[in-house]
CSV table of C-alpha atoms in Angstrom, one decimal:
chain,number,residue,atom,x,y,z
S,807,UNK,CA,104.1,137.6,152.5
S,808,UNK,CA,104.2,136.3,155.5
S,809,UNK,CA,104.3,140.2,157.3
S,810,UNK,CA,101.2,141.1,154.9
S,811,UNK,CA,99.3,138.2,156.3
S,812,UNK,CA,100.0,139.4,160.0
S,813,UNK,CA,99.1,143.1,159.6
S,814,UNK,CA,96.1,141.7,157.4
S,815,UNK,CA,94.7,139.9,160.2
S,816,UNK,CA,95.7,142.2,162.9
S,817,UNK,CA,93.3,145.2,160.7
S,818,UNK,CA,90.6,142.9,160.1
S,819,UNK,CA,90.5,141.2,163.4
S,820,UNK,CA,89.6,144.5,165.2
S,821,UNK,CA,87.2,145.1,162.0
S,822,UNK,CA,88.8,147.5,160.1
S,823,UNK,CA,88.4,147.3,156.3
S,824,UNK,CA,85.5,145.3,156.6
S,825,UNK,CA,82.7,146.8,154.2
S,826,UNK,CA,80.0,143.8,154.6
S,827,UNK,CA,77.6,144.3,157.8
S,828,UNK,CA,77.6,140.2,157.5
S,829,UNK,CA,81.1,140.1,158.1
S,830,UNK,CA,81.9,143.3,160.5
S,831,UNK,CA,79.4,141.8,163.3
S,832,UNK,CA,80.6,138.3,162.8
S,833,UNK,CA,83.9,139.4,163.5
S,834,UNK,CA,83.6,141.6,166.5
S,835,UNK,CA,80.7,140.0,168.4
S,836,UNK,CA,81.1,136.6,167.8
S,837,UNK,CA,84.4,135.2,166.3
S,838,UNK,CA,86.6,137.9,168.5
S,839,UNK,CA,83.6,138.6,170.8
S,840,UNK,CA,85.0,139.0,174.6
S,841,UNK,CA,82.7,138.4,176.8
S,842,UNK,CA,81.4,135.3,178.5
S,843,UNK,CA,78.8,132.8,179.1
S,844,UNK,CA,77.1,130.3,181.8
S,845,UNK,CA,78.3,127.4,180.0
S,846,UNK,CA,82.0,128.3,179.7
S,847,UNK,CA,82.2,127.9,183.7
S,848,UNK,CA,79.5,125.3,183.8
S,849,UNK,CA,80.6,122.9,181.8
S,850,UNK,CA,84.3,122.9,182.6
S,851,UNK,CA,83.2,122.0,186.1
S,852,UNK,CA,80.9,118.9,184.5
S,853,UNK,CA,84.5,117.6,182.6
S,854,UNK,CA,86.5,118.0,186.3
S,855,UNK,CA,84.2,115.8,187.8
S,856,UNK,CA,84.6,113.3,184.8
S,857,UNK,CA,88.3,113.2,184.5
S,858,UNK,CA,88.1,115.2,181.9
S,859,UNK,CA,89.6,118.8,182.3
S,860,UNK,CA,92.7,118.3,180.6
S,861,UNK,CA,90.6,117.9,177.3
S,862,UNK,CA,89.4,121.5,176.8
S,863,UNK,CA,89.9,123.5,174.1
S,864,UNK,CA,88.7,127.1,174.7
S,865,UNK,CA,89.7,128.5,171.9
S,866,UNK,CA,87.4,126.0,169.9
S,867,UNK,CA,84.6,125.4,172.3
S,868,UNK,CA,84.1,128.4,172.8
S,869,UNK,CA,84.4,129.6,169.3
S,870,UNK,CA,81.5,126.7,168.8
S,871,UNK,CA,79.0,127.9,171.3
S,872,UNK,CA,79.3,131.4,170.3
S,873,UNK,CA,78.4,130.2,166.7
S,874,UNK,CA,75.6,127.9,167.8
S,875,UNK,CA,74.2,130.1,169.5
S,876,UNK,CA,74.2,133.3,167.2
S,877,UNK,CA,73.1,131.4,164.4
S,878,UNK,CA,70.4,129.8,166.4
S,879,UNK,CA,71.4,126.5,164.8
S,880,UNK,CA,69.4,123.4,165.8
S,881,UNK,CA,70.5,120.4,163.5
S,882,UNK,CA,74.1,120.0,163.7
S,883,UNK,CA,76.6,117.6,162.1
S,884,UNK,CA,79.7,116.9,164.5
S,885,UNK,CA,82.4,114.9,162.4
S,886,UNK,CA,85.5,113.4,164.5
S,887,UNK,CA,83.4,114.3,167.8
S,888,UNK,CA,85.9,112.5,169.8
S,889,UNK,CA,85.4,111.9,173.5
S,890,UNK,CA,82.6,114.2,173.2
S,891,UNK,CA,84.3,117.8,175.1
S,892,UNK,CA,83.6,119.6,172.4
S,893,UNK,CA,79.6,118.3,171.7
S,894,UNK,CA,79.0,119.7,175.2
S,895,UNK,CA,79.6,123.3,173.8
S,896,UNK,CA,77.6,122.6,170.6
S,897,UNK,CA,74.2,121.6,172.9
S,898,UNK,CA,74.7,124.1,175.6
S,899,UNK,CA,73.4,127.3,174.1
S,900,UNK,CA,69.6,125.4,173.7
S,901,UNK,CA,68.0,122.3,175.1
S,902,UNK,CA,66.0,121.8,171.7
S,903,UNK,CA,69.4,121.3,169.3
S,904,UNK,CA,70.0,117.9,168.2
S,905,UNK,CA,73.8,116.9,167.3
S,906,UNK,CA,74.4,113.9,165.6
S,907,UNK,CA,78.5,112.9,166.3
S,908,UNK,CA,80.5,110.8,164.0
S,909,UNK,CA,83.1,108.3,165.9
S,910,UNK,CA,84.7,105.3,165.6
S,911,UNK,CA,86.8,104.6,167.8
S,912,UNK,CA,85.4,102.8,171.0
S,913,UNK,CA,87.0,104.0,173.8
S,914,UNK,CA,86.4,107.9,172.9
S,915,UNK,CA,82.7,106.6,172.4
S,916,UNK,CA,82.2,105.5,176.0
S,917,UNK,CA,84.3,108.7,177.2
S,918,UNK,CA,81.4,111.0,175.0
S,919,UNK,CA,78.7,108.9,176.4
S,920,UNK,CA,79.5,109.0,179.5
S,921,UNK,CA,79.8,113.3,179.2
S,922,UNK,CA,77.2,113.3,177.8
S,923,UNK,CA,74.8,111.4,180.3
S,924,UNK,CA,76.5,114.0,182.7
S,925,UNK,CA,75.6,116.7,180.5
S,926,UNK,CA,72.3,116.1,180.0
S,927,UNK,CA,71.5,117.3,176.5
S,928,UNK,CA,71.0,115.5,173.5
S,929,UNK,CA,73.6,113.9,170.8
S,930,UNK,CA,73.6,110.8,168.7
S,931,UNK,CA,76.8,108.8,168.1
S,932,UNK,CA,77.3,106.9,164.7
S,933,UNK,CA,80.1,105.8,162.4
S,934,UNK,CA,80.0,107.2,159.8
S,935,UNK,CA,79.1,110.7,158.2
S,936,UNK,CA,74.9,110.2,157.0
S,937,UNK,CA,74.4,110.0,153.7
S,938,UNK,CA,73.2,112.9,151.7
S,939,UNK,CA,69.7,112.6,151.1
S,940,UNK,CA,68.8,111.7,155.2
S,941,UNK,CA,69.0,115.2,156.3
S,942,UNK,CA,70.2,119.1,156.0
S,943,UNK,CA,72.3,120.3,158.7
S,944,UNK,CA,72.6,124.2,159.9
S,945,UNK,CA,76.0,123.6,161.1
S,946,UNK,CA,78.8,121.3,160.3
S,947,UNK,CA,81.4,121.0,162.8
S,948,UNK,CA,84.7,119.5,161.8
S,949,UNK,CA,87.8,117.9,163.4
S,950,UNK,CA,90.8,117.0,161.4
S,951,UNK,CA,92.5,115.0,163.9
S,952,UNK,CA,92.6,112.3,161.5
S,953,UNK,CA,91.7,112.0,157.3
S,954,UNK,CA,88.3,110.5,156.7
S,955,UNK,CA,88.2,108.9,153.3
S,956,UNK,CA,84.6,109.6,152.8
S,957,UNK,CA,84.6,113.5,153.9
S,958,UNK,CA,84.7,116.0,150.9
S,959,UNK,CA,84.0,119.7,150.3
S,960,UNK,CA,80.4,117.6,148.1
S,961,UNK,CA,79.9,115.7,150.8
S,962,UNK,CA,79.4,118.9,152.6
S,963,UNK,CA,78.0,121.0,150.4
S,964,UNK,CA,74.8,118.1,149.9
S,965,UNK,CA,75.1,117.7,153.9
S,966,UNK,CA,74.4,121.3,153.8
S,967,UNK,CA,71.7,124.7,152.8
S,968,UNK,CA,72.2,128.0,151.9
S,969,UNK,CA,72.6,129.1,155.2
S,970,UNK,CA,74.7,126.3,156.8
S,971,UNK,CA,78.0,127.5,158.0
S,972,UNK,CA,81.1,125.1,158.4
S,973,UNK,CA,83.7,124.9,161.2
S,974,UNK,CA,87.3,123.4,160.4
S,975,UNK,CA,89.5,122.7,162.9
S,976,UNK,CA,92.9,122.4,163.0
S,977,UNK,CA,94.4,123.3,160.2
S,978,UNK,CA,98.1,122.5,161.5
S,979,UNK,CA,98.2,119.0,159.4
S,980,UNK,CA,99.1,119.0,155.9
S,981,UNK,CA,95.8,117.2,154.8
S,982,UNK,CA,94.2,120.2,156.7
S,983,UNK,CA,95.7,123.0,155.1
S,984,UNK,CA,94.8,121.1,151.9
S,985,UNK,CA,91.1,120.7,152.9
S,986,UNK,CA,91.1,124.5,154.0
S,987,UNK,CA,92.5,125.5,151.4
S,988,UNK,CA,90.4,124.0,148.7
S,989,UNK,CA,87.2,125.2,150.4
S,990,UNK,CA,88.2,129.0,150.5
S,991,UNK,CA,89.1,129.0,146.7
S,992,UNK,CA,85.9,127.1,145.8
S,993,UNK,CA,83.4,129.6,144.3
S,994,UNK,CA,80.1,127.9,145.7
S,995,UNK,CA,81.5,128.4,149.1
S,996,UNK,CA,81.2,132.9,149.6
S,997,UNK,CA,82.6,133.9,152.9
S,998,UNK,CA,85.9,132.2,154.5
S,999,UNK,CA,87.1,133.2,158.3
S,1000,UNK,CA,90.9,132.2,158.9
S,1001,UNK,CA,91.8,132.7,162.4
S,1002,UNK,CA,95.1,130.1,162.0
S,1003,UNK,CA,93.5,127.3,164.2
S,1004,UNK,CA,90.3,127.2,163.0
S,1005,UNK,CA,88.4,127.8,159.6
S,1006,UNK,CA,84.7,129.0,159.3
S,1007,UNK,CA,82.8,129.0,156.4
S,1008,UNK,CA,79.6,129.8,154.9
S,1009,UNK,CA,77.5,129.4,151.6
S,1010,UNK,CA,75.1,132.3,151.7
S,1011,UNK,CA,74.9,132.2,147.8
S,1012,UNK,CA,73.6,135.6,147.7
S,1013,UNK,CA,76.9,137.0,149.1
S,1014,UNK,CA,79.9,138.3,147.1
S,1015,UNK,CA,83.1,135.6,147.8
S,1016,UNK,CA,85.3,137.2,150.2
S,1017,UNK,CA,88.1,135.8,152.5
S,1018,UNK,CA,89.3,137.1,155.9
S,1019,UNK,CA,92.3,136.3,158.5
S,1020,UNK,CA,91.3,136.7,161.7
């Protein structure tokens, strides 16, 4: 099984197989997309300065620009922000995006403050994830360094509109996998990206449910 999976993702991750246009582009110019941009050297430079270089994440902050910015989302939801490393990437591809960061714990608070006075764009810290009825969000970014009681795949879902897209990252934990898991076999959610450390979905209701490893 474990083979299948590998030569699975190997043929989808260079695109082959793929019969929706949705998907084929996602997967070659964004998720597996190559080349660079201004913020992946600018911003690294911003967390040396802050004592904060040993915090990056490539793989994901790069993987969350890349998204922002192809999606051209402006409302995003940032759960687990952290000290705020990865919130730099989400508000770098546009001046006008607003991301509102859930965080409790007070020391990675003043951390992400602190970036993000350096940084110079725009985020919100709270506590807690907003309820449902205060707003829509085009993205949902999520980090499963820890279980939050109140997160759900309804929370999201009313958090969310047809075109919102979800990130989930990692998915090493066994409450991970489990959350993963449950969202790619849940019919309201269409298209599912595995690429082993992180998890993006989409709703796109119009779509036909499809899941690919990455």
């Amino acid at each position: 099984m474990s083979l299948f999976r590998g030569w699975l993702r190997k043929k989808h991750s260079r695109g082959y197989g793929i019969h929706s246009p949705f998907a084929f582009e996602l997967i070659t110019n964004v998720l597996n997309a190559r080349y660079d941009y201004y913020a992946f050297y600018d911003i690294p430079k911003i967390l040396k300065e802050n004592g904060l270089g040993g915090y990056a994440n490539p793989a994901i902050n790069h993987l969350s620009f890349r998204l922002v910015n192809y999606f051209n989302a402006k409302q995003i939801l940032e759960i687990n922000s952290a000290n705020g490393v990865n919130t730099s990437y989400l508000t770098a591809p546009a001046s006008d995006i607003r991301c509102l960061c859930v965080e409790n714990d007070s020391e990675q608070i003043a951390v992400a403050r602190k970036l993000q006075a350096a940084w110079g764009r725009k985020s919100e810290i709270v506590s807690r994830i907003p309820l449902p009825d205060q707003q829509q969000y085009d993205a949902i970014f999520i980090n499963l360094k820890e279980k939050k009681e109140d997160l759900s795949i309804e929370t999201l879902l009313q958090l969310s509109h047809e075109k919102t897209f979800w990130v989930i990252y990692p998915l090493k934990s066994r409450w991970g996998k489990q959350f993963w898991r449950n969202i790619v076999n849940d019919e309201r959610i269409s298209i599912t990206f595995d690429r082993k450390d992180a998890g993006v979905a989409f709703l796109r209701f119009a779509y036909h449910k499809m899941h690919y490893l990455v």
